[in-house]
Every structure is written in structure tokens, then in C-alpha cells.
Short mmCIF file of C-alpha atoms and ligand atoms in Angstrom, two decimals:
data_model
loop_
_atom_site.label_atom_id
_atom_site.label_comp_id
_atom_site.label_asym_id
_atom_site.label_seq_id
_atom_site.Cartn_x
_atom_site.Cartn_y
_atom_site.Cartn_z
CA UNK A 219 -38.99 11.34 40.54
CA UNK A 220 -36.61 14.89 40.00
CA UNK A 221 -33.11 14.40 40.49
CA UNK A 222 -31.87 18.29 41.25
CA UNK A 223 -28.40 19.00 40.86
CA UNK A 224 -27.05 22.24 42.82
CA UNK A 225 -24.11 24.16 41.07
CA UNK A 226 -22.60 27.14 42.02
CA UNK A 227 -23.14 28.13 38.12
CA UNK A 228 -25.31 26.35 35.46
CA UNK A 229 -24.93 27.80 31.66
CA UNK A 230 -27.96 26.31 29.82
CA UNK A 231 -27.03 27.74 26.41
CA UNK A 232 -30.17 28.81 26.09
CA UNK A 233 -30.46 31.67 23.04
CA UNK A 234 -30.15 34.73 25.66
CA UNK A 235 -26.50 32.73 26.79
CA UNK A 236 -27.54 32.65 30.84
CA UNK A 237 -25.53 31.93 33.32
CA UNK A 238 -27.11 31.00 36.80
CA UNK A 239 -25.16 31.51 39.76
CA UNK A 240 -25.86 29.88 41.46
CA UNK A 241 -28.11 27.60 39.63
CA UNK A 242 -30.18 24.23 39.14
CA UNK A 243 -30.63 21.46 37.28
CA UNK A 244 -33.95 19.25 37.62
CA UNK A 245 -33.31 15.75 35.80
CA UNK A 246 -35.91 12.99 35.18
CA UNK A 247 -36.00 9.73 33.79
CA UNK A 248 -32.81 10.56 31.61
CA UNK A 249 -34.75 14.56 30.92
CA UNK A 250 -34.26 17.74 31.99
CA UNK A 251 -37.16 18.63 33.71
CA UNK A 252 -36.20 22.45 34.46
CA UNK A 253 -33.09 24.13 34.75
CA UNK A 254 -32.23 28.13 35.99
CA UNK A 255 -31.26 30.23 38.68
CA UNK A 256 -31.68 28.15 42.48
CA UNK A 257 -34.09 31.06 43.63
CA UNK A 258 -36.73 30.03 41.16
CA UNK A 259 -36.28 26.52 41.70
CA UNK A 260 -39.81 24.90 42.28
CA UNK A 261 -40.33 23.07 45.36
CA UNK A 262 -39.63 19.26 45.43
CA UNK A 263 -42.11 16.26 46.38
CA UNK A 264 -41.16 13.51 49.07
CA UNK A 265 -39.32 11.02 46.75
CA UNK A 266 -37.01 13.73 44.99
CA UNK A 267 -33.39 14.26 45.64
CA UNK A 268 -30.93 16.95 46.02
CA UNK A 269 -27.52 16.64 45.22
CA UNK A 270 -25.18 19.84 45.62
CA UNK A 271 -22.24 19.40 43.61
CA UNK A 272 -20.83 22.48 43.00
CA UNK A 273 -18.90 23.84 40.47
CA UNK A 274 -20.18 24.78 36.91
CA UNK A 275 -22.77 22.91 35.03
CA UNK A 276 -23.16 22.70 31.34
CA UNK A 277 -24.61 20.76 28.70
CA UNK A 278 -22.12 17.70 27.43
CA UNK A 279 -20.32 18.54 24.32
CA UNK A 280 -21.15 17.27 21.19
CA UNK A 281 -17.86 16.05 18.81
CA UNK A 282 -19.14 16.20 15.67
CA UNK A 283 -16.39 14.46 13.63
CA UNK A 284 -14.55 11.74 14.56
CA UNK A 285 -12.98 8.38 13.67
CA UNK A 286 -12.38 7.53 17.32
CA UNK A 287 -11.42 3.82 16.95
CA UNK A 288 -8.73 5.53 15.44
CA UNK A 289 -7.26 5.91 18.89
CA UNK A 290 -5.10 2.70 18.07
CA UNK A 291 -3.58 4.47 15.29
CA UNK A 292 -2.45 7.27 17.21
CA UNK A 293 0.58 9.42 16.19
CA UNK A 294 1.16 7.18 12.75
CA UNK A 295 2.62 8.95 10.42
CA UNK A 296 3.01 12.34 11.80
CA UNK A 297 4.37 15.25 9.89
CA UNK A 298 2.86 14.00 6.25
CA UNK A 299 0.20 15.77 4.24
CA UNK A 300 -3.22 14.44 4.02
CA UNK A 301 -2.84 12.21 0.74
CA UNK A 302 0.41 10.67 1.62
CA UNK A 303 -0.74 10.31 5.83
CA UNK A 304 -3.39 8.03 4.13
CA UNK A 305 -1.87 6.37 1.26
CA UNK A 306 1.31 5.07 2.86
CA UNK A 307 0.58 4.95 6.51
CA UNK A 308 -3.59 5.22 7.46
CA UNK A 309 -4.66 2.67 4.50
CA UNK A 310 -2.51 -0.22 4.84
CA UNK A 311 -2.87 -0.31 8.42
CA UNK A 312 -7.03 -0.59 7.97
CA UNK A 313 -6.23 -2.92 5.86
CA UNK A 314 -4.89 -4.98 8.62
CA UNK A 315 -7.60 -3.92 11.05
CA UNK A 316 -10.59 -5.83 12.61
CA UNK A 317 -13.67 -5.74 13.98
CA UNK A 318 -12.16 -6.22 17.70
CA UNK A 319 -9.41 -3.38 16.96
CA UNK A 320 -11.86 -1.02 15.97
CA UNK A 321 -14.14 -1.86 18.94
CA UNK A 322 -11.20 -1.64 21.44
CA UNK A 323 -9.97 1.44 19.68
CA UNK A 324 -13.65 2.76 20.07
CA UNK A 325 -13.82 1.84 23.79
CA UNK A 326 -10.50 3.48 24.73
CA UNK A 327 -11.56 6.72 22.29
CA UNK A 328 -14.73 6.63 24.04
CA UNK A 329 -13.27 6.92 27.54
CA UNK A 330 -11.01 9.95 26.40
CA UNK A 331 -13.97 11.76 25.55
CA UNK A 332 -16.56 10.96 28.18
CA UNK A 333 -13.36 11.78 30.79
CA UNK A 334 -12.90 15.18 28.38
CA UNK A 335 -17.15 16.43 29.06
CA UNK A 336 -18.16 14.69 25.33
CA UNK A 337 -21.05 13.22 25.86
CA UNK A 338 -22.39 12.61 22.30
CA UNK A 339 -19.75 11.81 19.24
CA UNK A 340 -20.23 11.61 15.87
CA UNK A 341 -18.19 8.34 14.27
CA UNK A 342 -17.44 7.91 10.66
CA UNK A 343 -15.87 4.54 10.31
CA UNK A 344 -15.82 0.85 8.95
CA UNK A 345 -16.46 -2.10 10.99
CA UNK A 346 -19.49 0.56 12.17
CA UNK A 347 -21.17 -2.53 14.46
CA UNK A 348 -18.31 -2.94 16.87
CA UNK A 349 -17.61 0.40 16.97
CA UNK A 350 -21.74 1.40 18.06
CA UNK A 351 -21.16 -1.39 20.60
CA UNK A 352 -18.37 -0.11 21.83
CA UNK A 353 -20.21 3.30 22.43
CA UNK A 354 -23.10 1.66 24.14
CA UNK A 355 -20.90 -0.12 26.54
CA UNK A 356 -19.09 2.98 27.44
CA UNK A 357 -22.23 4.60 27.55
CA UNK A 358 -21.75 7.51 25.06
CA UNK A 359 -24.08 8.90 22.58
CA UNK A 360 -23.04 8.17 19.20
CA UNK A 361 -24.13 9.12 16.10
CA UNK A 362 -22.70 6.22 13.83
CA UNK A 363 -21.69 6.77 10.03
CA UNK A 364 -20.74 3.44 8.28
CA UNK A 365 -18.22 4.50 5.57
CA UNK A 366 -18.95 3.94 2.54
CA UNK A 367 -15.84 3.99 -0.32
CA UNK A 368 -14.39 2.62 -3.70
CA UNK A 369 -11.21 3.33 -3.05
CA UNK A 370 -8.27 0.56 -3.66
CA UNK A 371 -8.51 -1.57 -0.34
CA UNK A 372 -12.03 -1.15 0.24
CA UNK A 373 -13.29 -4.36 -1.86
CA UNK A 374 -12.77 -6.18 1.01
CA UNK A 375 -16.04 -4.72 2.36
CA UNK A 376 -17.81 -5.25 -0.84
CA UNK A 377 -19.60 -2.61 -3.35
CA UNK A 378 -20.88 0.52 -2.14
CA UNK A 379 -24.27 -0.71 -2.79
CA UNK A 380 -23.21 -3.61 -0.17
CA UNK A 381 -21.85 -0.79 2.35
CA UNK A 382 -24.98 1.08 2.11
CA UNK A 383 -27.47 -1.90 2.89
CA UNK A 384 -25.10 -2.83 5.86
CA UNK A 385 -25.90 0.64 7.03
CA UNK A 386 -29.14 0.31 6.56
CA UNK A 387 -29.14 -3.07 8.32
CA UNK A 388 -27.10 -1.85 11.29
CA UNK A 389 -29.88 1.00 11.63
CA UNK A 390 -32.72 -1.64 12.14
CA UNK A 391 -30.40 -4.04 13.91
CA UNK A 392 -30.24 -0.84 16.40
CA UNK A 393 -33.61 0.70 16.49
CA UNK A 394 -34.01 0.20 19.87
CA UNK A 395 -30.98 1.67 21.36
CA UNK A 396 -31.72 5.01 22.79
CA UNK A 397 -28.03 6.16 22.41
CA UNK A 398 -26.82 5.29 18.90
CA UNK A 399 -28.51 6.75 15.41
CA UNK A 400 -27.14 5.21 12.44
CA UNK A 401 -26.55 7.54 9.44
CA UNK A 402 -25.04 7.16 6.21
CA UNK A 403 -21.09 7.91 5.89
CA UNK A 404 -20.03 8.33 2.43
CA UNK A 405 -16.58 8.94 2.77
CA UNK A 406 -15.90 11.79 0.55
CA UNK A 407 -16.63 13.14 -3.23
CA UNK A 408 -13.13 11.66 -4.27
CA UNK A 409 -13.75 8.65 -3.19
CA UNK A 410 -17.19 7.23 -4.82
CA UNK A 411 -18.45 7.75 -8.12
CA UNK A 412 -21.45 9.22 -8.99
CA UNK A 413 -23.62 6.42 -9.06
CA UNK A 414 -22.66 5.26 -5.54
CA UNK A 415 -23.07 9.11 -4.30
CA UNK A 416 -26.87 9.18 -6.06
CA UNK A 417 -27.79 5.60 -3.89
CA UNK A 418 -26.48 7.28 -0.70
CA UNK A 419 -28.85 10.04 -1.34
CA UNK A 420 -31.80 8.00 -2.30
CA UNK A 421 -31.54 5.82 0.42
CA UNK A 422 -31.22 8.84 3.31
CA UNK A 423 -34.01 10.39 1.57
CA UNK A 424 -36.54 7.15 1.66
CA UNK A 425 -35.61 6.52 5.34
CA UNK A 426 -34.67 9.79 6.88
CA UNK A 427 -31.51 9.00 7.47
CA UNK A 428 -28.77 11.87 8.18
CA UNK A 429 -25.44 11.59 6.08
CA UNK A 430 -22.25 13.01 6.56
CA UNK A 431 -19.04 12.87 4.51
CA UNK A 432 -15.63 14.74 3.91
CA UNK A 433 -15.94 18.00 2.00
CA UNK A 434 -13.71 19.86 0.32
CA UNK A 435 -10.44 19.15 3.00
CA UNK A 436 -7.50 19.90 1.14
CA UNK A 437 -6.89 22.66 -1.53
CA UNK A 438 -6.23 19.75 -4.39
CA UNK A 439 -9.35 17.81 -3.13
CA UNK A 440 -11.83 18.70 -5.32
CA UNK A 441 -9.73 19.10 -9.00
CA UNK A 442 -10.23 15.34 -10.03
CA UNK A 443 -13.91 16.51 -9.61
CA UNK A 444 -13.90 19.93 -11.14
CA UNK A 445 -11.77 18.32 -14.26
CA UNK A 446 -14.27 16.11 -14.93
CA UNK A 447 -17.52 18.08 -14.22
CA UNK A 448 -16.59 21.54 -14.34
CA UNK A 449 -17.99 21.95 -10.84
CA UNK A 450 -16.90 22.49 -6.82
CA UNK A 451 -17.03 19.42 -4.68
CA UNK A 452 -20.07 20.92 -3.20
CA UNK A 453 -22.29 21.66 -6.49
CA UNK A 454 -21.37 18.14 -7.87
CA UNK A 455 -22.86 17.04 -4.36
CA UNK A 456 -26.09 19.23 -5.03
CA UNK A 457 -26.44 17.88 -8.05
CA UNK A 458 -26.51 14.22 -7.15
CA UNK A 459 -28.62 14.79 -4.43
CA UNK A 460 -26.71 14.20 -1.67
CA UNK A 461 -26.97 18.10 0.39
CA UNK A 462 -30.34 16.69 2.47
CA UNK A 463 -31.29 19.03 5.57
CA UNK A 464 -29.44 16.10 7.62
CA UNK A 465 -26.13 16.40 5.79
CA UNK A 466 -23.73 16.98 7.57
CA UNK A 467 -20.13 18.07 5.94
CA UNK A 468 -16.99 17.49 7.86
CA UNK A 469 -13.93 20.20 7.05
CA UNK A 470 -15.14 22.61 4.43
CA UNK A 471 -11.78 24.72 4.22
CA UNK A 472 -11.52 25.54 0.24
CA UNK A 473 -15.50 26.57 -0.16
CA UNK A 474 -16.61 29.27 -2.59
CA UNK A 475 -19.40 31.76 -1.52
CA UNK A 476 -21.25 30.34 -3.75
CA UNK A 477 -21.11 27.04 -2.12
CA UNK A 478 -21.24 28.74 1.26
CA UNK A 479 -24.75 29.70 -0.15
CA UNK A 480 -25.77 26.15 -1.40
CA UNK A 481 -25.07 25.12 2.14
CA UNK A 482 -27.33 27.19 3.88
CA UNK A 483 -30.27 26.89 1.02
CA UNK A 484 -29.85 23.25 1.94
CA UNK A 485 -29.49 23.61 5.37
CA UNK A 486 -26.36 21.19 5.40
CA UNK A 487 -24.62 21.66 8.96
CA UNK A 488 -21.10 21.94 9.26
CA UNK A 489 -18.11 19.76 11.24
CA UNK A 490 -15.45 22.20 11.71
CA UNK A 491 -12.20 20.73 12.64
CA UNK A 492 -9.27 22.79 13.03
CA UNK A 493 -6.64 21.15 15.05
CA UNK A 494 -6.86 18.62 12.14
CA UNK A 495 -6.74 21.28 9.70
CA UNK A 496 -3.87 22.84 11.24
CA UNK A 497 -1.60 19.37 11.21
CA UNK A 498 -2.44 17.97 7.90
CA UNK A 499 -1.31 21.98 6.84
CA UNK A 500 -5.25 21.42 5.30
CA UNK A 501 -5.92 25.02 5.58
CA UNK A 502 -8.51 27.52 7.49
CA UNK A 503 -11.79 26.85 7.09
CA UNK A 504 -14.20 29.87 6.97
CA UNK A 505 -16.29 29.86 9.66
CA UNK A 506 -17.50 33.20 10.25
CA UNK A 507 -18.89 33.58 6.46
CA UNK A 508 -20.67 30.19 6.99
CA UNK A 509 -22.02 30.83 10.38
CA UNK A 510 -22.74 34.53 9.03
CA UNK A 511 -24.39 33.21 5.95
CA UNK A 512 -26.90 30.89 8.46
CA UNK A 513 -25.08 27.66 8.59
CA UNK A 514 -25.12 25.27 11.86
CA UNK A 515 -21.45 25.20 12.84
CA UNK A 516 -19.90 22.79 15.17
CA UNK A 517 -16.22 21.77 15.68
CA UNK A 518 -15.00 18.23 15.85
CA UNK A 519 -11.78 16.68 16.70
CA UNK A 520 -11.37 14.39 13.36
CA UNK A 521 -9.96 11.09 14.46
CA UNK A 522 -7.13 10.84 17.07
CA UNK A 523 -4.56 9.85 14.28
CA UNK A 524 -4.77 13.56 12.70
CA UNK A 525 -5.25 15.98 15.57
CA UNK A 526 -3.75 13.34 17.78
CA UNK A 527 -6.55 13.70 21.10
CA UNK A 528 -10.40 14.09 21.60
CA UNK A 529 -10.55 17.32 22.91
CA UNK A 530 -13.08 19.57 22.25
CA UNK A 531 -11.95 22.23 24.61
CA UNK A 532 -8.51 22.46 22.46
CA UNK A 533 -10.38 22.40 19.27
CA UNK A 534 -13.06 25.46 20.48
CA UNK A 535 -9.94 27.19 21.13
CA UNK A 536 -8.39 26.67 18.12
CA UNK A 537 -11.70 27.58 16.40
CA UNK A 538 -11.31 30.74 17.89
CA UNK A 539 -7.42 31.49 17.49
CA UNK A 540 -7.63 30.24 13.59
CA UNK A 541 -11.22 32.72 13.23
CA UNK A 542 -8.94 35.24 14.51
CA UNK A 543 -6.06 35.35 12.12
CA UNK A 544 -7.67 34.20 8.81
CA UNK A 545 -10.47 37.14 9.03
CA UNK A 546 -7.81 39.69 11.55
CA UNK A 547 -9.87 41.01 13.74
CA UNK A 548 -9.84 39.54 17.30
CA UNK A 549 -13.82 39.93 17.58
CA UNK A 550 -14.27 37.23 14.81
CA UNK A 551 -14.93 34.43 17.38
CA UNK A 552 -15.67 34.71 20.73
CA UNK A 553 -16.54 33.09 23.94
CA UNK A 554 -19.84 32.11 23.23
CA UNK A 555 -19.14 31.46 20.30
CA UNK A 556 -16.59 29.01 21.74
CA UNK A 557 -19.65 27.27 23.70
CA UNK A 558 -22.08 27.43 20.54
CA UNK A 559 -19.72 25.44 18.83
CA UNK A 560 -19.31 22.42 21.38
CA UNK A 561 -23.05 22.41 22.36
CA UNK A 562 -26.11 24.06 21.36
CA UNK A 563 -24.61 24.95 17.29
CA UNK A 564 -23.19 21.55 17.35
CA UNK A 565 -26.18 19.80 18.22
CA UNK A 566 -28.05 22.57 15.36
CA UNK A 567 -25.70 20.77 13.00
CA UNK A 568 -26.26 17.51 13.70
CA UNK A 569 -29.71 18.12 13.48
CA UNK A 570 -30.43 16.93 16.77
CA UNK A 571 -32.98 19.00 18.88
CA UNK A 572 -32.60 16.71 22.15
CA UNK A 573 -28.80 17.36 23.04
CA UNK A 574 -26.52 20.72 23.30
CA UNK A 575 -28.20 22.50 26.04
CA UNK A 576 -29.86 21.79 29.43
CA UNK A 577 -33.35 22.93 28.67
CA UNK A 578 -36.64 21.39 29.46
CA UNK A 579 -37.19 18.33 26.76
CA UNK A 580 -33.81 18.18 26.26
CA UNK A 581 -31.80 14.58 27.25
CA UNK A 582 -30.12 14.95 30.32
CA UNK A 583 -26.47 14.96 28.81
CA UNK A 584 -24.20 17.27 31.14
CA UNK A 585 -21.01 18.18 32.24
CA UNK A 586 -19.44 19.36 35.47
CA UNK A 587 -16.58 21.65 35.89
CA UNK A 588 -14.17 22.00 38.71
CA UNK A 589 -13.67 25.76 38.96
CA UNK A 590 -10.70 25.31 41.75
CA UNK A 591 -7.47 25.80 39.30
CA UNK A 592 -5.67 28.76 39.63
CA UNK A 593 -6.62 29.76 35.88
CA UNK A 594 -9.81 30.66 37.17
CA UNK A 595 -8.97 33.51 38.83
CA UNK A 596 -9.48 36.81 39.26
CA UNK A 597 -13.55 36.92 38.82
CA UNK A 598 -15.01 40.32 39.49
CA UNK A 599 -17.98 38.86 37.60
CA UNK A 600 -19.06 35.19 37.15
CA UNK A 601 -18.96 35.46 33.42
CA UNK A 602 -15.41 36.35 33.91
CA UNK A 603 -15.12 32.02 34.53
CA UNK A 604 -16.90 31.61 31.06
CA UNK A 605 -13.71 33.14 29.67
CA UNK A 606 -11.34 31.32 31.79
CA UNK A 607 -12.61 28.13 31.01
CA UNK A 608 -12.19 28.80 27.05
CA UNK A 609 -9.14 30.48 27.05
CA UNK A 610 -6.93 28.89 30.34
CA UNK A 611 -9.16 25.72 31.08
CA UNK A 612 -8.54 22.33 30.58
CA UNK A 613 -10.59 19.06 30.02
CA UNK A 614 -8.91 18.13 33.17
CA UNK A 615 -11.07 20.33 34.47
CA UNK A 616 -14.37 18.17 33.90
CA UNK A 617 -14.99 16.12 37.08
CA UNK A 618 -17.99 14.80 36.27
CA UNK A 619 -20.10 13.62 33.51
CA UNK A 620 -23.61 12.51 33.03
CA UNK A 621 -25.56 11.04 29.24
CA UNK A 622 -29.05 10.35 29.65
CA UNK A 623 -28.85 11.02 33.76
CA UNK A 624 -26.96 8.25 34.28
CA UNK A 625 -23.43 9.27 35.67
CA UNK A 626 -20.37 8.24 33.67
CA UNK A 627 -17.71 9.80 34.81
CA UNK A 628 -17.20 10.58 38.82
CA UNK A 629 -14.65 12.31 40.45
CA UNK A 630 -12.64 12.57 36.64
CA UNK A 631 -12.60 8.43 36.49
CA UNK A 632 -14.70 6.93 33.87
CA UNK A 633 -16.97 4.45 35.79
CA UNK A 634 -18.08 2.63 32.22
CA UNK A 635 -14.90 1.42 30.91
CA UNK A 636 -11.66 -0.58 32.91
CA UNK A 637 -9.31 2.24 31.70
CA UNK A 638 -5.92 0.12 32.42
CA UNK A 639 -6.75 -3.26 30.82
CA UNK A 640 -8.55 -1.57 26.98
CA UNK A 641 -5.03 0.31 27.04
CA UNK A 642 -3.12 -2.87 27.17
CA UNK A 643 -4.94 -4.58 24.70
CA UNK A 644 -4.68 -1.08 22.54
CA UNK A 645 -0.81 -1.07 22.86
CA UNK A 646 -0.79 -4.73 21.65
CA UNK A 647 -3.34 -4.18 18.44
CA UNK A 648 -1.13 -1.19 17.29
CA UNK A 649 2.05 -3.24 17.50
CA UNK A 650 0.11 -5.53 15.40
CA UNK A 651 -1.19 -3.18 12.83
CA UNK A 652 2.12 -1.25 12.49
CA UNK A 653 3.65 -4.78 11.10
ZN1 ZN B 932 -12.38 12.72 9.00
#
């Protein structure tokens, strides 16, 4: 049975960057069928539906870097630089947080994004179980990165070695669960020795598991590294293993060209988040040399405690704005661009071939916008919106959302999760947690 959704525009992101208007969507058993302009839709059989809704359709955006549980640590310790924002404010209240925080924080987080067109979320964070079931319940793709660490704190979770087989375990524990794939999150080069880094890598490579860590944030990040090895942050990686095809690097401000090489001979994928970068003063990443050099690019929104929201339209944006000034020239990111990063490049970075654009074989993950705001105006030609949306739009915009077919959000309220009652229980767990 089709489902067919009518829009006055549908943008694919397919490679040529159509945009059908007025266009179609054909959706089956969670699948695009077919998508493209209405005139070529193919005719329908007795049990298929039509449902004209208008608007602009386009694939659901793809976040790929958060900590979204995070959202009941939102605003702490605002105005401090990265090392002191987790030191003294970040790290003791973890300490202090459980399993049920980080689900409720992952429930409310999840809502924010579903409600914002994100339809698929990458999630680097501990107590990793509650926070996947938190995702299923709201019904949002996930991919899930238990964090691995030896930093002072973290003992409470056991060795890395421990952190890595509950990964592992979650993964089989979840092998059935269409929306959730369970990676390998080792938190960051600064943060695990050597012999922890080489397991992570082993074990992803035995059982084709993606992995995705911090890289090379901060301008200081990497010197307790290079003192001791002589090396970048990135080469010390290569050399332990850990840059697999399925790696995927969150940040990547302070790279070299030669690491911006190693990247792309590995095929590593990249999780560029500026609004994050721009409050923790972490600096601007390079984007166009990496995406010019052949590496997967998407942008992510970094967890709600350093950005402080989950929204991917802001963070496009910024890519743009930040592209802009660090290489001056106002052609150095552009609207597509701007949709490469939330969708189709995201997805390229996540190695995922099933989200990021509504093409045949692709999962049914999509977004409608309302085009009925004043910023969408004047249009002398349809493309003219594209640029609205990027540079005046809002995720107050997105009316509607759909993840595997099923609908989500309708009419901008998020049908999965009661909204009012997770934000009570939020506002009470980060009373707690700020002791
Ligand atoms: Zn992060």
C-alpha cells in the first residue's frame, strides 16, 4: 500500500539539488517508494492514499553530535571555557546523575528535536540504555555512542574495557530495533590512554561497529598528546587504529592539512558544530578545506548545555556565517550547502545510506515546512524559498514530521512524548543535580 504525500514543493536532495513544485512523495511500509515532480507521479491502485499537505517537503535532518540528555543541564555554567565548563560545573553534576535523569533528559531533548524537523540524532553519552529507550519511545532515530573515558569520576562506570563490552552488550541487547544503532563513543584522545583507544578500535573493526569521539576541540586539546608522542590528535588516532571508514569525529577546529588529508584517506566523516564552537570561544573549524579535500561534512548541535538548543536550522546557519568570515569570501558556503549539511552530507558522514534524502530505498524520514511566514516572501522563483528558509526561517516553521512513515509530530505538537509532564520532572532532576 503507497501512502502519497502532495506538497506544493518537495527537495529530495538528490545530487542534481531538485526542487519539485509542486511535487510528491510515495511512502511504503516506512520507504520511499518514489518521490519527484506531481506530473510524473505514477498512477495509484485501489488501496493507496493521497494526502495533500502542502507546504515544502524535505528529508528529516540528521544531528550528528549530540549529548541530548544533556537537556537537564541546560544553561550550567555559561560563559566558561571548555576545560573549566567541564571540570567545575558539567563533571560533578554527572556525577550526581542517573539512569532516569538521563532518560528524562533524553525524552525532553528528543521532543525538541523531532518538534525542530530532526529526525535521526546522533548521542554520545553514559547511561547509553536509558537514553536509546528514551529515543525509541519518542520515536526518533538514534545513533547511540556509549562513552567510553578514564577520566577522574568515571570509575564509577568501571574500566574502559568494562565500558566497551557494555557497548557491545547494549548493541545485541538492541539488534532488533529498527531505529537505534549502537556504536562505540570513545570520548576523546585526552581522555583514554592508548591501550583503551587500541580496544575501541579492535572491537569496531571485529563487529563493524561505527565510532565517534571528540577531536581536536580546543586549541590546547591536543598538547598533552603531542608532548608525549610528538604527534596531532589525529595521527596518534591513525596510529592506534581508531580512523575506521565509520569514524566519525565530532569538532575538528585546530586540524593540520595534513590531518585534513588522513581524514579523507580514511574516509572518517565529520560532526561540525559551530554554535558550540562559537560559545566555548573553541574556534572555527575548517570546513571548506575538509569538504574540498573529500570529507563527509555534517553539522551537529553538541549537547544542549554548550550551544544551549537542538537546532539544526541555527547551526546550518551558523555553518554558513562562520565559513564566511574564517575563509572571507561570502561564496564559501552556500544554500545547498546549508541543506547538504543537515541531510544528505550528514547522513554521508554517518555512513548511513538509508536517511538524508527522500529517494527510492531510502527510510521514509521527512519533514514538512509551513511556507506561510512573512520571511518567505518575495518569490519570483521557487528556489527563492530555499534561501528563505536558510537564511530567515525558523524551526518553528516545521509543522510536521514523519521517521520511518509513521507521523511524529502534527500540526508542530509532538504526538510521541507528554511535553508538559517530562518538563516537570526535568525542572525537578536539575534542581537536584545542581545541589
Ligand atoms: Zn560533544
Amino acid at each position: 500500500m503507497i501512502d502519497r504525500y502532495l506538497a506544493d514543493h518537495v527537495l529530495p536532495m538528490d545530487a542534481a539539488f531538485s526542487l519539485h513544485s509542486p511535487g510528491f512523495v510515495d511512502v511504503s511500509d516506512g520507504w520511499v517508494a518514489a518521490a519527484g515532480p506531481r506530473s510524473q507521479a505514477p498512477p495509484l491502485g485501489p488501496g493507496d492514499a493521497v494526502h495533500s499537505v502542502g507546504g515544502l517537503l524535505l528529508p528529516g535532518l540528521v544531528n550528528c553530535h549530540a549529548h541530548s540528555a544533556m537537556t537537564v543541564l541546560r544553561g550550567a555554567g555559561e560563559g566558561l571555557p571548555l576545560d573549566r565548563w567541564l571540570g567545575e560545573v558539567i563533571w560533578p553534576r554527572e556525577a550526581r546523575l542517573t539512569p532516569g535523569d538521563a532518560r528524562l533528559g533524553m525524552l525532553v531533548g528528543a521532543a525538541e528535536m523531532l518538534q525542530g524537523g530532526i529526525t535521526t540524532s546522533v548521542e554520545m553519552y553514559f547511561h547509553a540504555a536509558a537514553v536509546a529507550e528514551a529515543a525509541v519511545a519518542a520515536g526518533l532515530r538514534t545513533l547511540v555512542f556509549p562513552a567510553v573515558a578514564e577520566t577522574p569520576g568515571w570509575e564509577r562506570f568501571g574500566t574502559a574495557a568494562d565500558m566497551i563490552r557494555g557497548a557491545v552488550a547494549l548493541r545485541e541487547s538492541l539488534a532488533g530495533e529498527d531505529l537505534v544503532e549502537v556504536g562505540l563513543g570513545p570520548h576523546s584522545a585526552y581522555t583514554l590512554g592508548d591501550a583503551a583507544l587500541r580496544e575501541v578500535a579492535e572491537t569496531a573493526f571485529a563487529l563493524a561497529m561505527p565510532v565517534h569521539l571528540h577531536v581536536a576541540e580546543t586549541r590546547t586539546e591536543g598538547d598533552a598528546v603531542a608532548a608525549r608522542t610528538g604527534k596531532t590528535v589525529p595521527a596518534h588516532l591513525e596510529d592506534l587504529g581508531c580512523l575506521v571508514p565509520r569514524t566519525l569525529a565530532a569538532h575538528c577546529v585546530w586540524l593540520t592539512d595534513e590531518d585534513i588529508t588522513r581524514f579523507a584517506a580514511h574516509g572518517v566523516g565529520v560532526a561540525h558544530c559551530p554554535g558550540s564552537n562559537g560559545k566555548l570561544a573553541s574556534g572555527l573549524a575548517p570546513v571548506v578545506a575538509l569538504r574540498r579535500a573529500g570529507v563527509a561534512v555534517g553539522v551537529g548541535t553538541d549537547g544542549p548545555a554548550s550551544n544551549d538548543n537542538l537546532d539544526l536550522w541555527e547551526e546550518a546557519r551558523l555553518a554558513l556565517l562562520y565559513a564566511r568570515l574564517r575563509e572571507g569570501d561570502a561564496g564559501a558556503l552556500g544554500v545547498e550547502d546549508a541543506f547538504r549539511l543537515m541531510t544528505s552530507g550528514a547522513a554521508a558522514a554517518l555512513g548511513r545510506d538509508d536517511i538524508g534524502a527522500l529517494l527510492p530505498g531510502r527510510r521514509a524520514d521527512m519533514v514538512r515546512v509551513s511556507l506561510g511566514d512573512v520571511v518567505y516572501d518575495p518569490v519570483l522563483e521557487p528556489r527563492d524559498l530555499l534561501g528563505h528558509l536558510v537564511w530567515a526561517g525558523s524551526r518553528r516553521d516545521v509543522t510536521d514530521v514523519w521517521v520511518g512513515g509513521r507521523r511524529v509530530v502534527e500540526a508542530g505538537a509532538c504526538r510521541t512524548v507528554d511535553v508538559d509532564r517530562a518538563r516537570a520532572a526535568l525542572r525537578a532532576a536539575a534542581g537536584r543535580l545542581a545541589g
